[in-house]
mmCIF file of C-alpha atoms in Angstrom:
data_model
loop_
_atom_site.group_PDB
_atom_site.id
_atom_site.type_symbol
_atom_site.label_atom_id
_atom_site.label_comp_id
_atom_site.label_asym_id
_atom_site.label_seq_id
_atom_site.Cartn_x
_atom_site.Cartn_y
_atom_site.Cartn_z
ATOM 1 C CA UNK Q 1 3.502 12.429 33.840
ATOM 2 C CA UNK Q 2 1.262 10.320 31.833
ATOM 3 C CA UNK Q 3 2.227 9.832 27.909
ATOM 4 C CA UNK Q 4 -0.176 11.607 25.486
ATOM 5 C CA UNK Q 5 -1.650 9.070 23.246
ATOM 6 C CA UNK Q 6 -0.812 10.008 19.869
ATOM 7 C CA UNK Q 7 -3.635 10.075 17.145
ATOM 8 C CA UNK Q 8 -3.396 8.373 14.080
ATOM 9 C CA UNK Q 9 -3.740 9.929 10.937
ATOM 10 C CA UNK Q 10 -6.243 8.306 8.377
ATOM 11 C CA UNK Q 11 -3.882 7.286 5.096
ATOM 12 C CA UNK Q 12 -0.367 7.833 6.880
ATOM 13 C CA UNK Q 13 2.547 5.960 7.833
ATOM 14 C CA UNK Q 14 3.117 5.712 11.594
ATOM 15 C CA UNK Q 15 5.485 8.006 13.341
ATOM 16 C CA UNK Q 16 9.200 7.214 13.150
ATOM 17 C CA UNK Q 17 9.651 9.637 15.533
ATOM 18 C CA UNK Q 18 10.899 9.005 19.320
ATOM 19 C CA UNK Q 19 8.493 9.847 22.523
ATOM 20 C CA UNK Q 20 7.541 14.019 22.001
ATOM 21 C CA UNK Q 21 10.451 15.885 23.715
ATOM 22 C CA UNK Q 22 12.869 13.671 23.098
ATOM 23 C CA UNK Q 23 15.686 13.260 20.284
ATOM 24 C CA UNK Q 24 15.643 17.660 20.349
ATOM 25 C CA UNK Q 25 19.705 17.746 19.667
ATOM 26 C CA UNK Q 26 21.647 16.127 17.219
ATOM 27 C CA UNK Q 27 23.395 13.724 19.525
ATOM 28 C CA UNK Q 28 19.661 12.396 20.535
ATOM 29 C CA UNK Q 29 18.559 12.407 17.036
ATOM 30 C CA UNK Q 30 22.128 10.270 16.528
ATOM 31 C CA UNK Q 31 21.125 7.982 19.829
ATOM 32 C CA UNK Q 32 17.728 7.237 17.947
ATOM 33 C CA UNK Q 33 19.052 6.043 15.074
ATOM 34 C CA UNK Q 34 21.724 3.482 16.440
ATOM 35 C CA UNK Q 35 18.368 2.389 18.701
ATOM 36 C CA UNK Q 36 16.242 1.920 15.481
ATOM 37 C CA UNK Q 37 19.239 -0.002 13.578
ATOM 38 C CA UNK Q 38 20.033 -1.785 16.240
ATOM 39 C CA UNK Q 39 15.982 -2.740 16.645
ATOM 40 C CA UNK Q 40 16.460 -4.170 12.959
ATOM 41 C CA UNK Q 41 19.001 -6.319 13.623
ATOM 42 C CA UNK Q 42 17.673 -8.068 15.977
ATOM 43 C CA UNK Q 43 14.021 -8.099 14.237
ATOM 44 C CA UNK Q 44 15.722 -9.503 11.280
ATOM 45 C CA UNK Q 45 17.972 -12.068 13.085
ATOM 46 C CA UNK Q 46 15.409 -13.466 15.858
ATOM 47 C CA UNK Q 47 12.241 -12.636 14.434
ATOM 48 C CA UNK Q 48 9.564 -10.255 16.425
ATOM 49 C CA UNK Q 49 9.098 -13.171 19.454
ATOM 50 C CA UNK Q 50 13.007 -12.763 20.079
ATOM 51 C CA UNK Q 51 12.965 -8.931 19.852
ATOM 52 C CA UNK Q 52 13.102 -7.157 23.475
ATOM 53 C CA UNK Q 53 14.004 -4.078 24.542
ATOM 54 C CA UNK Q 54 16.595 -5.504 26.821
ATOM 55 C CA UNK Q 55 18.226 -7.319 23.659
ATOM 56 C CA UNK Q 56 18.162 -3.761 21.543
ATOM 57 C CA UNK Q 57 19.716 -1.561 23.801
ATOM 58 C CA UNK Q 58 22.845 -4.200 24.604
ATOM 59 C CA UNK Q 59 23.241 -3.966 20.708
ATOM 60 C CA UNK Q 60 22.761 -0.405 20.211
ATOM 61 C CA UNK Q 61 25.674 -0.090 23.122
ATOM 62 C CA UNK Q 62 22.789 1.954 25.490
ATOM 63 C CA UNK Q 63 21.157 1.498 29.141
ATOM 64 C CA UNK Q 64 17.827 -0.087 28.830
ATOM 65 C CA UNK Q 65 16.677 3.296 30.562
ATOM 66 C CA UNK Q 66 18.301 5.666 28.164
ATOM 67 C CA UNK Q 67 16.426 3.667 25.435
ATOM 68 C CA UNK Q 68 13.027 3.519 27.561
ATOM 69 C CA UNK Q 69 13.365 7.565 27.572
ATOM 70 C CA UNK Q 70 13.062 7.855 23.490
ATOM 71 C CA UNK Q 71 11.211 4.568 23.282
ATOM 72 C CA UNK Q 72 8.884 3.613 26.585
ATOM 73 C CA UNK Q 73 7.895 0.032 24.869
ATOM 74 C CA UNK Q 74 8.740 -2.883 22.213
ATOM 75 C CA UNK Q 75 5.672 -1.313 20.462
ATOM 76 C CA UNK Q 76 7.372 2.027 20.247
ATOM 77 C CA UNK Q 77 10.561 0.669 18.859
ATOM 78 C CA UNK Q 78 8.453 -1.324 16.136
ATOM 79 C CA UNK Q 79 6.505 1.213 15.061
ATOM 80 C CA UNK Q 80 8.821 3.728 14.651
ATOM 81 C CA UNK Q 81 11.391 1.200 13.159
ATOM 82 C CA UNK Q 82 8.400 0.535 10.488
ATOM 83 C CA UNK Q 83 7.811 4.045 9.826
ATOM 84 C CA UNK Q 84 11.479 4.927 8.915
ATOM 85 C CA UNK Q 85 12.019 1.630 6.742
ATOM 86 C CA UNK Q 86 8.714 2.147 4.627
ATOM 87 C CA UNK Q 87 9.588 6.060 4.493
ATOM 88 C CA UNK Q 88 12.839 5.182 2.665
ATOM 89 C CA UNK Q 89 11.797 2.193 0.448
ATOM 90 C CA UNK Q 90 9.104 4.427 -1.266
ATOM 91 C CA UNK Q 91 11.946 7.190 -1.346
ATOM 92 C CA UNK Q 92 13.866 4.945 -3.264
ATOM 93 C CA UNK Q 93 10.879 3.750 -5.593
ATOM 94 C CA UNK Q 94 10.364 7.495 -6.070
ATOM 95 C CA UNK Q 95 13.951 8.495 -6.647
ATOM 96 C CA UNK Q 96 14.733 5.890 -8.976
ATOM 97 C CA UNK Q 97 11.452 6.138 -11.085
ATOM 98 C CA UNK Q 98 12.154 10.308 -11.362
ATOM 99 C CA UNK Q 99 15.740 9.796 -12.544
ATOM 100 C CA UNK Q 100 14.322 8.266 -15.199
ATOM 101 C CA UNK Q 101 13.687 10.941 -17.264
ATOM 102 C CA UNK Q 102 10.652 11.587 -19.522
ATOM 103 C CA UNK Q 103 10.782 8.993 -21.546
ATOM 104 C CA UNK Q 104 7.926 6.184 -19.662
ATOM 105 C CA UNK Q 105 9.918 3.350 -21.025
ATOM 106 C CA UNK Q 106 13.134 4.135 -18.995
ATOM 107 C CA UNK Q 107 11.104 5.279 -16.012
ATOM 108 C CA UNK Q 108 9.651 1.731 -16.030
ATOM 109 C CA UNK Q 109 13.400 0.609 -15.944
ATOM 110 C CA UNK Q 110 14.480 2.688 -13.591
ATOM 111 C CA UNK Q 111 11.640 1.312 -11.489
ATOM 112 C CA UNK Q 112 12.174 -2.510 -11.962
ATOM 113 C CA UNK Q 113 15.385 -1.740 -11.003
ATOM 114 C CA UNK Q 114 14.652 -0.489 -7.480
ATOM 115 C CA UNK Q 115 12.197 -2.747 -6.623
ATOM 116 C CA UNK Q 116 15.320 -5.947 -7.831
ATOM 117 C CA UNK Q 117 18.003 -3.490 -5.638
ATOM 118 C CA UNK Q 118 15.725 -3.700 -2.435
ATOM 119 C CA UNK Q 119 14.981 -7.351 -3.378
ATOM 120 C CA UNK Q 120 18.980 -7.899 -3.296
ATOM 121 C CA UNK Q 121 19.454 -7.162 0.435
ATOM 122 C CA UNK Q 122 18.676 -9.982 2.275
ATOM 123 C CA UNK Q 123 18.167 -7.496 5.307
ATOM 124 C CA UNK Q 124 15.406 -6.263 3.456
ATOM 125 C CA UNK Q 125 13.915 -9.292 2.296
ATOM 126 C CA UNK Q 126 13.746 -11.134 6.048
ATOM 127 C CA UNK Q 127 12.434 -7.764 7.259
ATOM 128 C CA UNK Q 128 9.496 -7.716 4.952
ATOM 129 C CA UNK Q 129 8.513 -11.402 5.772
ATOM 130 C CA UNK Q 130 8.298 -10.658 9.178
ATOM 131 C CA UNK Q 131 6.133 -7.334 8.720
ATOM 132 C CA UNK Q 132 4.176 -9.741 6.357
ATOM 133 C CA UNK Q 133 3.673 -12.052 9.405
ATOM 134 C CA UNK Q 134 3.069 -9.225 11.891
ATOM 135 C CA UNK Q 135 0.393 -7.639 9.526
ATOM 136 C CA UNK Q 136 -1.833 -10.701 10.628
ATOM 137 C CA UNK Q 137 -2.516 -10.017 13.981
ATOM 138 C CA UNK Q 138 -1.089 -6.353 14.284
ATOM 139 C CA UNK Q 139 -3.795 -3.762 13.125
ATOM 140 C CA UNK Q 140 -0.941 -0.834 13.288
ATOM 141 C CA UNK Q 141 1.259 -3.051 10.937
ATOM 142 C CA UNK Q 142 -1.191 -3.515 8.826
ATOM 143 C CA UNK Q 143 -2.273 -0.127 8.574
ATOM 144 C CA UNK Q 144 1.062 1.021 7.815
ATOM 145 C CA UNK Q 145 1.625 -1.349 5.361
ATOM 146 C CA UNK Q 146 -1.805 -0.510 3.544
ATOM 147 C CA UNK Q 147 -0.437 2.930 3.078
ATOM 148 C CA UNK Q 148 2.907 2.238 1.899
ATOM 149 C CA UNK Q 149 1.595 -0.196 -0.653
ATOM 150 C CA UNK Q 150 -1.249 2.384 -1.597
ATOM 151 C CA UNK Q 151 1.772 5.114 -2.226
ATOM 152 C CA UNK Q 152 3.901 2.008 -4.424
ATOM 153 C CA UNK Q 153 0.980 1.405 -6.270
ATOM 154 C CA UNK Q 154 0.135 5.182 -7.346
ATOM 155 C CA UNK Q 155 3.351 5.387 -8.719
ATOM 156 C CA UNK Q 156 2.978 2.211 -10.634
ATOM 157 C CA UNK Q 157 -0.554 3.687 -11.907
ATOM 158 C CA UNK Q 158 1.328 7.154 -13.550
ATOM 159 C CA UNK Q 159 3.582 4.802 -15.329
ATOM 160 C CA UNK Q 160 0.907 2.931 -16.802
ATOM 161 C CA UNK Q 161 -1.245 6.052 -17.420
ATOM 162 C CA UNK Q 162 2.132 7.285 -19.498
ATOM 163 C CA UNK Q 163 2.776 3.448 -20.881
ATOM 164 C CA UNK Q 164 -0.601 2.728 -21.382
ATOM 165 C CA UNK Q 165 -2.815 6.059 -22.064
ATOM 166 C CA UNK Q 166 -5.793 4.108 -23.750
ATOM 167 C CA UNK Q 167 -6.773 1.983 -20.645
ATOM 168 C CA UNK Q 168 -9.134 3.158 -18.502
ATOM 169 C CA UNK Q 169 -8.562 4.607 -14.934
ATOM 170 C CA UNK Q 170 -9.933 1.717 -13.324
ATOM 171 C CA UNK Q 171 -7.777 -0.705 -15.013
ATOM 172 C CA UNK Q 172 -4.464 1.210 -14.629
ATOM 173 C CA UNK Q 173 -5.439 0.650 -11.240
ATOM 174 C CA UNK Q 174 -6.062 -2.850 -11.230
ATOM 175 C CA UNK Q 175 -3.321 -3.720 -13.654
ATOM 176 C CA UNK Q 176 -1.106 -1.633 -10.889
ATOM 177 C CA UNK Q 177 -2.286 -3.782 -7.912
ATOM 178 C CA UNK Q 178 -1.475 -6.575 -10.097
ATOM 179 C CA UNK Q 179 2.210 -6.062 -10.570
ATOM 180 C CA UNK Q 180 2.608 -4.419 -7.097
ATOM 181 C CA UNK Q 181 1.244 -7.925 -6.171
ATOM 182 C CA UNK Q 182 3.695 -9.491 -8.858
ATOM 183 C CA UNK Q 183 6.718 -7.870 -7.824
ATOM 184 C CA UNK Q 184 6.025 -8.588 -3.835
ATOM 185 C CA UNK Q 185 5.627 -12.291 -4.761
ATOM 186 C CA UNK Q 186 8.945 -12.197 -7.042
ATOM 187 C CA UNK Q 187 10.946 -11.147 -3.751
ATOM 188 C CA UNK Q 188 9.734 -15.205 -2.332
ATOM 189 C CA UNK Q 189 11.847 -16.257 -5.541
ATOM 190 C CA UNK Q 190 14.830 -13.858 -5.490
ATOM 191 C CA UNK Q 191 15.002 -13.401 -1.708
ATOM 192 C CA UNK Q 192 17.559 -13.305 0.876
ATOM 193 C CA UNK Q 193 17.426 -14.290 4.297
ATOM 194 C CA UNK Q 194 14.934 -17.475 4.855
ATOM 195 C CA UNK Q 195 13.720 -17.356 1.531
ATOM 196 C CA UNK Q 196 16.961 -18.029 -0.279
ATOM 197 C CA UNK Q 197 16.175 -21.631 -0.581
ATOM 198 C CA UNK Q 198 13.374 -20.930 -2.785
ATOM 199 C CA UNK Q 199 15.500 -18.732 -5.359
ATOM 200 C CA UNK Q 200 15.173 -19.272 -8.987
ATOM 201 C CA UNK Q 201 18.239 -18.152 -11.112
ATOM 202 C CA UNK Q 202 17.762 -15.444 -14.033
ATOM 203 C CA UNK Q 203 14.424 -14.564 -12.961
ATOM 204 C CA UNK Q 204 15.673 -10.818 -13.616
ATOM 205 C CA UNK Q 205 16.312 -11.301 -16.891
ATOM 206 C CA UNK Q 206 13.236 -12.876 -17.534
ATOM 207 C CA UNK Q 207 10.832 -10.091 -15.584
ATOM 208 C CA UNK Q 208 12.589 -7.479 -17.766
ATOM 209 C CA UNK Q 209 11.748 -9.525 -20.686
ATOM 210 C CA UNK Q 210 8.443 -9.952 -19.689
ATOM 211 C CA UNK Q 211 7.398 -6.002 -18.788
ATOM 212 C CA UNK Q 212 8.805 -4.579 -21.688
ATOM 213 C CA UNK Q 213 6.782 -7.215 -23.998
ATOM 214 C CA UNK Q 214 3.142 -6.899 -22.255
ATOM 215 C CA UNK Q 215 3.623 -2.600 -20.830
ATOM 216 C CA UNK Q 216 5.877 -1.232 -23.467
ATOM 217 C CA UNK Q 217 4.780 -0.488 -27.224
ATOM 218 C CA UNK Q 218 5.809 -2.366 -30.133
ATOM 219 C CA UNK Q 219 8.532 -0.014 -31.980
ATOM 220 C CA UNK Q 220 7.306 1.567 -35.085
ATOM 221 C CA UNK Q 221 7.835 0.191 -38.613
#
């Protein structure tokens, strides 16, 4: 029975979910998501030319077949793998920024710290460089990563519309893109994985430093 090709929403993330009729009990839904950790080991570790679907089913402990039946290709596995990462990083932005309270000043906090927490794994960090790479000759990559950087950097712009309520609309959102941009960039300098070579110590300090000076107001006298 031929696979029905699934259509792509304009302005979403990719599906994380198996091939349609699969994963429909909880020990399936389990199976998937030893597959898809598995799938970032190996992504992580070898890099997208050393990912197979031979290699991720010996380390998710499955039959090549019984991972063909959720997942029919390496394209499957990647996207899928890519939707469920970038669904939970901008769940964490999200969660972090909201448990900040009203006040905008901690909410900015709260948000520098997720985006340093993610930054600290250096699972994370390899794993973005190599969606990075992908992006530049994968049009579904890059399409998912559009959207998850267009849903980072609306939450950046109601921070600075709460921060900064003077500035225009169209330069919250540039001054958004621009520290989306900055914090992306930091993770080259704080990063795990292959990048740790390039790490600069105390850069935390000095980005909190930094925010609260140029985004937060000066304190009454």
């Amino acid at each position: 029975m031929p696979r029905r090709a699934s259509k792509k929403v304009a302005g979403a993330l990719p599906s994380s979910s198996p091939r349609e009729g699969t994963a429909v009990h909880a020990k399936g839904t389990e199976r998937v998501g030893h597959i898809l950790d598995a799938a970032m080991e190996v992504l992580v570790q070898d890099g997208y030319a050393g990912l197979s679907l031979r290699g991720v089913a010996q380390r998710a402990g499955v039959s090549l077949g019984n991972l063909q039946y959720y997942f029919p290709t390496k394209q499957d596995v990647v996207r899928a793998l890519l939707a469920r990462y970038l669904e939970q990083a901008l769940q964490r932005v999200h969660a972090r920024v909201e448990g900040g309270g009203g006040e905008p000043a901690q909410r900015l906090r709260h948000a520098v710290d997720a985006v340093l927490e993610d930054q600290d794994s250096p699972q994370a960090c390899q794993f973005f460089a190599e969606l990075w790479a992908l992006a530049a000759r994968d049009a579904m990559v890059a399409d998912a990563l559009a959207v998850f950087y267009a849903g980072y950097r609306a939450g950046v712009v109601e921070l600075l519309r709460q921060l900064c309520p003077d500035l225009t609309p169209a330069r919250r959102e540039r001054r958004a893109a621009l520290l989306v941009a900055f914090f992306e960039g930091l993770s080259l300098f704080r990063g795990g994985g292959n990048l740790r070579a390039a790490s600069v110590p105390g850069l935390d300090q000095e980005l909190r430093v930094l925010l609260e000076q140029v985004l937060l107001p000066p304190p009454a006298l």
